[in-house]
GROMACS .gro file of C-alpha atoms in nm:
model
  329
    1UNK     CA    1   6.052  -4.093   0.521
    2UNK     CA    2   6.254  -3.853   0.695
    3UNK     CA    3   6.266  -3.794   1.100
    4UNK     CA    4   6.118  -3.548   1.164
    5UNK     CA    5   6.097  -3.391   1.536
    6UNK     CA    6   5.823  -3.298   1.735
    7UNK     CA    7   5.725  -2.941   1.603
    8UNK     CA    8   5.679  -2.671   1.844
    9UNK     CA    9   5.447  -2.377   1.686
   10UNK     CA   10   5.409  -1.984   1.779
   11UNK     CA   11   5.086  -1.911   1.944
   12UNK     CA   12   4.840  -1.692   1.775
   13UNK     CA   13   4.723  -1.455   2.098
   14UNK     CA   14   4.362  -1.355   2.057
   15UNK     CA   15   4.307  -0.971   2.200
   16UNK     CA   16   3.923  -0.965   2.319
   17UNK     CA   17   3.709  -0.779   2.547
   18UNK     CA   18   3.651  -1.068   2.759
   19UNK     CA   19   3.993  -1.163   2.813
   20UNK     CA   20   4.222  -1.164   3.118
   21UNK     CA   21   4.552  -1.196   3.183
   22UNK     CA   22   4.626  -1.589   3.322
   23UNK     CA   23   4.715  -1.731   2.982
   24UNK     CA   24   5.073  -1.587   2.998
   25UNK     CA   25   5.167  -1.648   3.323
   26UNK     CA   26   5.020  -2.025   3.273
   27UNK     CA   27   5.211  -2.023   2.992
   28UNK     CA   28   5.503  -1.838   3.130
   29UNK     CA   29   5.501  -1.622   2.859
   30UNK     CA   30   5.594  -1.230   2.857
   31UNK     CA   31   5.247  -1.051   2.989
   32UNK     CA   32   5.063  -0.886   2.717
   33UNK     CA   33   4.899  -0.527   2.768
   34UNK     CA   34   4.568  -0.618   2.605
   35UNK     CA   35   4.341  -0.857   2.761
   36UNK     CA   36   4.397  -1.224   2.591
   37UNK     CA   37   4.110  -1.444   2.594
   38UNK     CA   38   4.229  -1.695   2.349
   39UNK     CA   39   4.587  -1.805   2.247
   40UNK     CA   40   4.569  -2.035   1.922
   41UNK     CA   41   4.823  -2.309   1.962
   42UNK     CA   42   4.782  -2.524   1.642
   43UNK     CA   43   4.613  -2.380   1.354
   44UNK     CA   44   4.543  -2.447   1.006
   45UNK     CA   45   4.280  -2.221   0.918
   46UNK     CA   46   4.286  -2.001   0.623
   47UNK     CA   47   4.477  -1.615   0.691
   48UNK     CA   48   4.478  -1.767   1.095
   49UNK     CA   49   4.748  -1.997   1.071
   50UNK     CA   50   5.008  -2.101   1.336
   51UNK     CA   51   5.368  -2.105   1.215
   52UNK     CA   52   5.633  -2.325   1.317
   53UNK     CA   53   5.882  -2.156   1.586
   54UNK     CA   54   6.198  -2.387   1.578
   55UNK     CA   55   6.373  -2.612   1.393
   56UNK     CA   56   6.449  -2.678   0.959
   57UNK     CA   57   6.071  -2.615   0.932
   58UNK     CA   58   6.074  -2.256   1.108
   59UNK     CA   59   5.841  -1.968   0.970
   60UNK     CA   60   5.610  -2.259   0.799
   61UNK     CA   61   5.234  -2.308   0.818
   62UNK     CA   62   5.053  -2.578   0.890
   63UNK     CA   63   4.959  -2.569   0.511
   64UNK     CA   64   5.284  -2.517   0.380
   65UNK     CA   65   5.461  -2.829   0.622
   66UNK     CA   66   5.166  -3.032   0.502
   67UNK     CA   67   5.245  -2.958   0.097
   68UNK     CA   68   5.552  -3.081   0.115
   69UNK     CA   69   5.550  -3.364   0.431
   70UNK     CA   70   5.163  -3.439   0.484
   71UNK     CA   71   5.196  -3.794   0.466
   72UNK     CA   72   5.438  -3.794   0.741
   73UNK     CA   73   5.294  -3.560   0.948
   74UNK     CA   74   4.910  -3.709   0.914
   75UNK     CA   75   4.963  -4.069   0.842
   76UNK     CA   76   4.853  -4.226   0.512
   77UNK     CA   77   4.470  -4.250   0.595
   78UNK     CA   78   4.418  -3.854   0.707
   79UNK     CA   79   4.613  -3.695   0.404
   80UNK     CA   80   4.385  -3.910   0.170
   81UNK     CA   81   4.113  -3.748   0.392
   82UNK     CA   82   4.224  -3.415   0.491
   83UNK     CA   83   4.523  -3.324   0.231
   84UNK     CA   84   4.692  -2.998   0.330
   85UNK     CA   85   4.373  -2.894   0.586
   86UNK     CA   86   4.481  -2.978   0.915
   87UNK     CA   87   4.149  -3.138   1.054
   88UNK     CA   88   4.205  -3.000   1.475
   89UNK     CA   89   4.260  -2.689   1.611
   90UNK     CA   90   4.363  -2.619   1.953
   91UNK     CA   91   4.314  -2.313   2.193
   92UNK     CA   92   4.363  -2.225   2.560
   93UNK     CA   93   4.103  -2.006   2.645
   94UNK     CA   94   4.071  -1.748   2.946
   95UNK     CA   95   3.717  -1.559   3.022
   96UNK     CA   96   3.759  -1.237   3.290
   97UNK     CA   97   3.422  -1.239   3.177
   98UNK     CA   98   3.102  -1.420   3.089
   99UNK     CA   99   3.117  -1.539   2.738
  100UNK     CA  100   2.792  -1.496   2.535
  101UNK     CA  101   2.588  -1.814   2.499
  102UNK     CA  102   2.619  -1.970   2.155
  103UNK     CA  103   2.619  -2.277   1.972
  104UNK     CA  104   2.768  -2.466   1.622
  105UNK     CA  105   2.684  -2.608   1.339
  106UNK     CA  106   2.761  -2.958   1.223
  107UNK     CA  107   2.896  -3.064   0.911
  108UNK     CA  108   2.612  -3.106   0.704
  109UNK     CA  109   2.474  -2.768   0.811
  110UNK     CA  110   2.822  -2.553   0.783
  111UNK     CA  111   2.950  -2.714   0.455
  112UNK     CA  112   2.658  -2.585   0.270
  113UNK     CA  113   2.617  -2.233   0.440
  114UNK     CA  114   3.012  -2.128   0.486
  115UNK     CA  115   3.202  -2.419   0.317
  116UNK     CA  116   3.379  -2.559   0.607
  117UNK     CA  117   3.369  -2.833   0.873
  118UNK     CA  118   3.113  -2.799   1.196
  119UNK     CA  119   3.267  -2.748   1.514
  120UNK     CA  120   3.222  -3.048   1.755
  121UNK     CA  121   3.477  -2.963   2.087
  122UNK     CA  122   3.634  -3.036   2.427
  123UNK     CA  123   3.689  -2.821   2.723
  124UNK     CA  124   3.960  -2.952   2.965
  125UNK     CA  125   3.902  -2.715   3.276
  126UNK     CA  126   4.250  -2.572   3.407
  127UNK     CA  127   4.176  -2.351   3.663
  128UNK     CA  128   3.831  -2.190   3.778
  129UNK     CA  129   3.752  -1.953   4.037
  130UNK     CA  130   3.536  -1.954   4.324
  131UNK     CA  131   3.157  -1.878   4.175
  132UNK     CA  132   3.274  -1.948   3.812
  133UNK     CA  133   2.966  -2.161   3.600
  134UNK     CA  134   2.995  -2.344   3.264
  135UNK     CA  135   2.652  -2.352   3.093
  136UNK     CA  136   2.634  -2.699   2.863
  137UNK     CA  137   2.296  -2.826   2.725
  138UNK     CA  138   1.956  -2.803   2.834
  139UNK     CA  139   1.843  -2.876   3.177
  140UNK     CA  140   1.483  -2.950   3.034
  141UNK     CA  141   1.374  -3.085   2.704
  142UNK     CA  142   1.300  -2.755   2.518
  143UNK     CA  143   1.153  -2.692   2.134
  144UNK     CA  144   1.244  -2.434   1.914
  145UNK     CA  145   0.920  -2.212   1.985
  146UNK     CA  146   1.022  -2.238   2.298
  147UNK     CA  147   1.356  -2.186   2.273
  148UNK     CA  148   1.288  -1.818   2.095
  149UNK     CA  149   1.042  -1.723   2.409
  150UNK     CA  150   1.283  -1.750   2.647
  151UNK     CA  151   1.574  -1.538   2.431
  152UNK     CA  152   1.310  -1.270   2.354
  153UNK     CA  153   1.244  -1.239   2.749
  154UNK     CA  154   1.589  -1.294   2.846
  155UNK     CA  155   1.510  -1.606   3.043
  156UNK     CA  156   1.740  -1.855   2.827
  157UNK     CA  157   1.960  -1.908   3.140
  158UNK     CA  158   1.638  -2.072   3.307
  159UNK     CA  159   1.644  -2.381   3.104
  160UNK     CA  160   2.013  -2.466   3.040
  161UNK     CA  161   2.239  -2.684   3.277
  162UNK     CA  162   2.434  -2.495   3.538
  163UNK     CA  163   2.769  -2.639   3.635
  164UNK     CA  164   3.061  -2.559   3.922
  165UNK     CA  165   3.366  -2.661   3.723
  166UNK     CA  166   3.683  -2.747   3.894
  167UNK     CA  167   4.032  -2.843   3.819
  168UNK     CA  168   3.994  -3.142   3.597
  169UNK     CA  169   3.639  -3.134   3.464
  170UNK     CA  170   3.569  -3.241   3.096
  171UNK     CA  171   3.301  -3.076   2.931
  172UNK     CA  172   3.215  -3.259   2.552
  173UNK     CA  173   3.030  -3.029   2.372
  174UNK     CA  174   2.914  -3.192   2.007
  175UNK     CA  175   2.782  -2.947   1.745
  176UNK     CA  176   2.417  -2.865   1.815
  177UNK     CA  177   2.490  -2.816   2.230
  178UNK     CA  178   2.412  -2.457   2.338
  179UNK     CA  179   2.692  -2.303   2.565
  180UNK     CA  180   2.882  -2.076   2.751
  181UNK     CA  181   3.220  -2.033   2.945
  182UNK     CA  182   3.142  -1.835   3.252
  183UNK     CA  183   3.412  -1.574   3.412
  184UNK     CA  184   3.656  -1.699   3.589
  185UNK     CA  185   3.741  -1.995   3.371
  186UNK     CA  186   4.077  -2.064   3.198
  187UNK     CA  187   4.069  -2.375   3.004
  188UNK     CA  188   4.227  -2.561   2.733
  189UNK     CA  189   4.005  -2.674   2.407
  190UNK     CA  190   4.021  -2.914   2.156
  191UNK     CA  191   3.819  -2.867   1.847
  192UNK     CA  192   3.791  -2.936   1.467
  193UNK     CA  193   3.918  -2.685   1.268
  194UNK     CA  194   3.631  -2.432   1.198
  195UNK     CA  195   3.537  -2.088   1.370
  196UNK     CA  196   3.201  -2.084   1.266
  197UNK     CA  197   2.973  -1.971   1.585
  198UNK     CA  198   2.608  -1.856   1.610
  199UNK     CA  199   2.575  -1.634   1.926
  200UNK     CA  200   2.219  -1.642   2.080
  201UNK     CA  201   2.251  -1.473   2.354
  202UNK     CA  202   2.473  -1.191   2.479
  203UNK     CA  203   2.335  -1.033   2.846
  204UNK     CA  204   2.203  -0.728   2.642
  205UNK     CA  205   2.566  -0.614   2.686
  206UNK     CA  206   2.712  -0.328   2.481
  207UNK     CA  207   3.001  -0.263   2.332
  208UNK     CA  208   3.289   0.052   2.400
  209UNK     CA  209   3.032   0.242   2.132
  210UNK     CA  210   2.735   0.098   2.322
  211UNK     CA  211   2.638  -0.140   2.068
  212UNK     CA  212   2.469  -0.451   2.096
  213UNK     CA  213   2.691  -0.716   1.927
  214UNK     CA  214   2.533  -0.911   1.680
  215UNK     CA  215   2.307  -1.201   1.779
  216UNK     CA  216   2.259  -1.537   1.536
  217UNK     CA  217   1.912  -1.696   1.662
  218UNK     CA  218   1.767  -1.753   1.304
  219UNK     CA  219   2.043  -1.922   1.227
  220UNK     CA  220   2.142  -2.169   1.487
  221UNK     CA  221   1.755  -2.263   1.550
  222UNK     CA  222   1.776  -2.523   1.359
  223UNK     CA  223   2.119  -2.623   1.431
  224UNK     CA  224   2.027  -2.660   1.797
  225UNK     CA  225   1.978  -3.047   1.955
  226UNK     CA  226   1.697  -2.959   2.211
  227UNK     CA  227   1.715  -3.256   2.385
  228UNK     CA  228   1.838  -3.351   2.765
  229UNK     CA  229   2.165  -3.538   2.739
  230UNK     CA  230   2.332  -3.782   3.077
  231UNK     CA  231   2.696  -3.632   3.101
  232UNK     CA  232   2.794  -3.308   3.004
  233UNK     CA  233   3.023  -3.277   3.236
  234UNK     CA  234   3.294  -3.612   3.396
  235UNK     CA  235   3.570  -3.585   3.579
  236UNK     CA  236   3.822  -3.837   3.562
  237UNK     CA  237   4.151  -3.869   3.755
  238UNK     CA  238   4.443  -3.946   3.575
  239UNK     CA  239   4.634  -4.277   3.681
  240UNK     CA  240   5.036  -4.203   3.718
  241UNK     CA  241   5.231  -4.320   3.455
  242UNK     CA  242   4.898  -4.480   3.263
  243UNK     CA  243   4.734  -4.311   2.978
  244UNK     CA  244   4.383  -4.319   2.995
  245UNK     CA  245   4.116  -4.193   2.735
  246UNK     CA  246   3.892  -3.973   2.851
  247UNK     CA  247   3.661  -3.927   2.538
  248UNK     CA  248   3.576  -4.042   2.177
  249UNK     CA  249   3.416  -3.898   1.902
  250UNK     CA  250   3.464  -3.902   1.501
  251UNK     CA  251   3.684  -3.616   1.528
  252UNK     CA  252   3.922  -3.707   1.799
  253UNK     CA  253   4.012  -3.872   2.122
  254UNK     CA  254   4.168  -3.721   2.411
  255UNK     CA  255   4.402  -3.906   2.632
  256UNK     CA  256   4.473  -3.755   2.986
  257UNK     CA  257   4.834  -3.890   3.206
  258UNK     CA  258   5.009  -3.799   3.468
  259UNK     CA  259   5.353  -3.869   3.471
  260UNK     CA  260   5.622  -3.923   3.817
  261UNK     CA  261   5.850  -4.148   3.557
  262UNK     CA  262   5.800  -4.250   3.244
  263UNK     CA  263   5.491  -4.342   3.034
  264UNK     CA  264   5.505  -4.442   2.661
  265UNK     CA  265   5.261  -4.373   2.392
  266UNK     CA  266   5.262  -4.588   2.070
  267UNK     CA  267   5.196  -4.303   1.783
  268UNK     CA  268   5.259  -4.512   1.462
  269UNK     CA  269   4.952  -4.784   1.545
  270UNK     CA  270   4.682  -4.478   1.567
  271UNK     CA  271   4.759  -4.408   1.192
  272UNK     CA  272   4.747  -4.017   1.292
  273UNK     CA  273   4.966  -3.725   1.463
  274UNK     CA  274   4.909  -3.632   1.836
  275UNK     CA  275   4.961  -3.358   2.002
  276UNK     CA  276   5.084  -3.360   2.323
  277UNK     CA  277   4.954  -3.055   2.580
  278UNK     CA  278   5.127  -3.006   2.922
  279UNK     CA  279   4.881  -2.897   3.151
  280UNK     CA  280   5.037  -2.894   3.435
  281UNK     CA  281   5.397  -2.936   3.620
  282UNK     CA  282   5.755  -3.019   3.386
  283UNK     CA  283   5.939  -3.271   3.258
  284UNK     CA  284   6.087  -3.410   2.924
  285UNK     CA  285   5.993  -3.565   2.593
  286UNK     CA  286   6.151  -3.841   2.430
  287UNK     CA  287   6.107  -3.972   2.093
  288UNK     CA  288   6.180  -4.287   1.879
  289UNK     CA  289   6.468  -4.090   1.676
  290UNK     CA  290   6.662  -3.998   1.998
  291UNK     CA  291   6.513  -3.600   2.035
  292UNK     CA  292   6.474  -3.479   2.374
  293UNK     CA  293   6.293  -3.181   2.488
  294UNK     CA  294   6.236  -2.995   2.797
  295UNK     CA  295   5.843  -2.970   2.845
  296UNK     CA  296   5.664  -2.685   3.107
  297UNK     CA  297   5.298  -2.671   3.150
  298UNK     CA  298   5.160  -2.448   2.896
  299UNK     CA  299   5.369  -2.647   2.609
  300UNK     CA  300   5.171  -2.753   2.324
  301UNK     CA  301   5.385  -2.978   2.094
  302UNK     CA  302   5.232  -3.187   1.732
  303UNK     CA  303   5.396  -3.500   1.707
  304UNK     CA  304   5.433  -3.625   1.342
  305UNK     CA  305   5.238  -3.949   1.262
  306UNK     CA  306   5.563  -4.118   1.114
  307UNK     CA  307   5.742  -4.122   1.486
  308UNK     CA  308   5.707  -4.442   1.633
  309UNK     CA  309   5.660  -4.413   2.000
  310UNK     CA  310   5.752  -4.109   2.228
  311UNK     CA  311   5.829  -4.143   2.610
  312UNK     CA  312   5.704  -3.880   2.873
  313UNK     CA  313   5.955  -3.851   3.158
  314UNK     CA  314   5.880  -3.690   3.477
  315UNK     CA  315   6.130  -3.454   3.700
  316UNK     CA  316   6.287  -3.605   4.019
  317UNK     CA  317   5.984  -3.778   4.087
  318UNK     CA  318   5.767  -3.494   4.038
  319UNK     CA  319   5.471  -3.503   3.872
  320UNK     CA  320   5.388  -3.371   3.482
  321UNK     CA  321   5.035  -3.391   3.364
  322UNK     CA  322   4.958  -3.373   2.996
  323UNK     CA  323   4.628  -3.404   2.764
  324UNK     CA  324   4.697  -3.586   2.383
  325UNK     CA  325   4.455  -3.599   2.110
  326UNK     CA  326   4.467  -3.728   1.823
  327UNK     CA  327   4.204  -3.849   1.492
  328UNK     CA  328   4.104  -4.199   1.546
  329UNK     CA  329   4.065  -4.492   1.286
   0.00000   0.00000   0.00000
């Protein structure tokens, strides 16, 4: 196999009316004149596809590296899985205003009705602002009757759990939970690779033509898990120079560390890529094959499952904090 480096990609920035303006200076990017609420980092889906930015792979998709190097970039056991569809996708995501409420489909329910994956995901809250919420599940057990009552009267808010994020908070949010990122709330997400949403509720809010945007009740009612779930929202601080998982699913784990010297993480024993997001402070990334790049929060960087290890170096002592993910076994 060849060595291939850690691949850097060009963002896909999202122009929406709910956007702000914090992506690109967290980025420390140019500023944009329209208001970004989503930049796509890593993406493999169809006519939305990130493309490499440096390097002998430059100007190639996800698709297109994956034709002609998927083993090496996803490890034996994903490309017999996955072949050229790259199974995450990966977003930082800032709201100047409320999102609408909204849910997703699993598998079984998307593959039939759109022919792609569900969307099970992870918020990693980066910065939130005084008054900011993050709606996530039910605060009472609720049934679908129900459920349509309380859109109709524009009480849905009532019943769903009402959270003060800060710096640090994880919000897991399998397919089924109803949701909503409040204003104020820049944050990175994790995801599988599928844009399918249903939005149930939208504030009666109209549009520059003072339209209602379109709302998807009938079908996420029976996509919706009505129950009342412990934990949908942990906080965990990260340990310095320790990686530490901070959640599990079938789709992928997340890894959270904090690095003042050096921390290594073994990438050939989890049989998968990982991709490495700085979230906050610099510092540098080593790699089995010798590479070593200059990382700044903001940097979002997939590391090919046929690298060995990679080492995470801090800067004169200070600190660089960084998410992973990755698919586990």
């Amino acid at each position: 196999m060849s060595k291939i480096s850690p691949l850097k990609f060009t963002p896909i920035l999202k122009s929406v009316l709910w956007g702000g303006s914090r992506i690109s200076s967290f980025k420390g990017i140019a500023p944009s004149n329209s208001l970004i609420g989503e930049t796509w980092e890593i993406s493999g889906l169809e006519g939305v596809e990130t493309k490499i930015a440096t390097g002998e792979f430059k100007g190639m998709t996800v698709s297109e590296l994956l034709s002609s190097h998927g083993e090496e970039i996803m490890g034996q056991r994903l490309f017999q899985q996955y072949g050229t569809h790259f199974p995450l996708l990966i977003k930082f995501i800032d709201a100047a205003q409320d999102l609408s409420i909204q849910v997703h489909p699993n598998d079984e329910i998307a593959a039939p009705r759109h022919n792609c994956s569900g969307k099970t995901e992870l918020w990693y809250i980066l910065e939130s602002q005084d008054n900011s919420i993050i709606y996530s599940g039910f605060k009472t057990p609720t049934t679908l009757n129900e459920f349509k009552n309380h859109v109709e009267n524009n009480t849905l808010t009532d019943v769903l759990a009402c959270f003060s994020p800060k710096r640090g908070d994880i919000f897991y949010l399998p397919a089924g939970r109803v949701h909503s990122i409040g204003a104020g709330n820049l944050l990175l997400e994790i995801q599988q690779s599928s844009d399918i949403t249903y939005r149930v509720y939208d504030y009666n809010r109209t549009d520059f033509n003072g339209q209602k945007r379109e709302l998807h009740t009938e079908l996420a009612l029976e996509t919706i898990d009505y129950q009342v779930h412990d934990e949908y929202c942990i906080h965990t601080e990260p340990q310095i120079d320790c990686e530490i998982e901070i959640n599990r699913c079938n789709y992928f784990a997340t890894t959270l560390l904090k690095v003042k010297n050096s921390c290594r993480i073994d990438v050939a024993n989890k049989d998968s890529f990982r991709i490495i997001i700085v979230t906050a402070g610099k510092g540098n990334l080593i790699d089995c094959y010798g590479n070593n790049i200059p990382l700044r929060q903001g940097n979002v960087l997939l590391i090919p499952a046929s690298t060995e290890w990679i080492d995470i170096i801090g800067t004169n002592g200070k600190a660089i904090e960084v998410v992973t993910t990755y698919v586990p076994m």
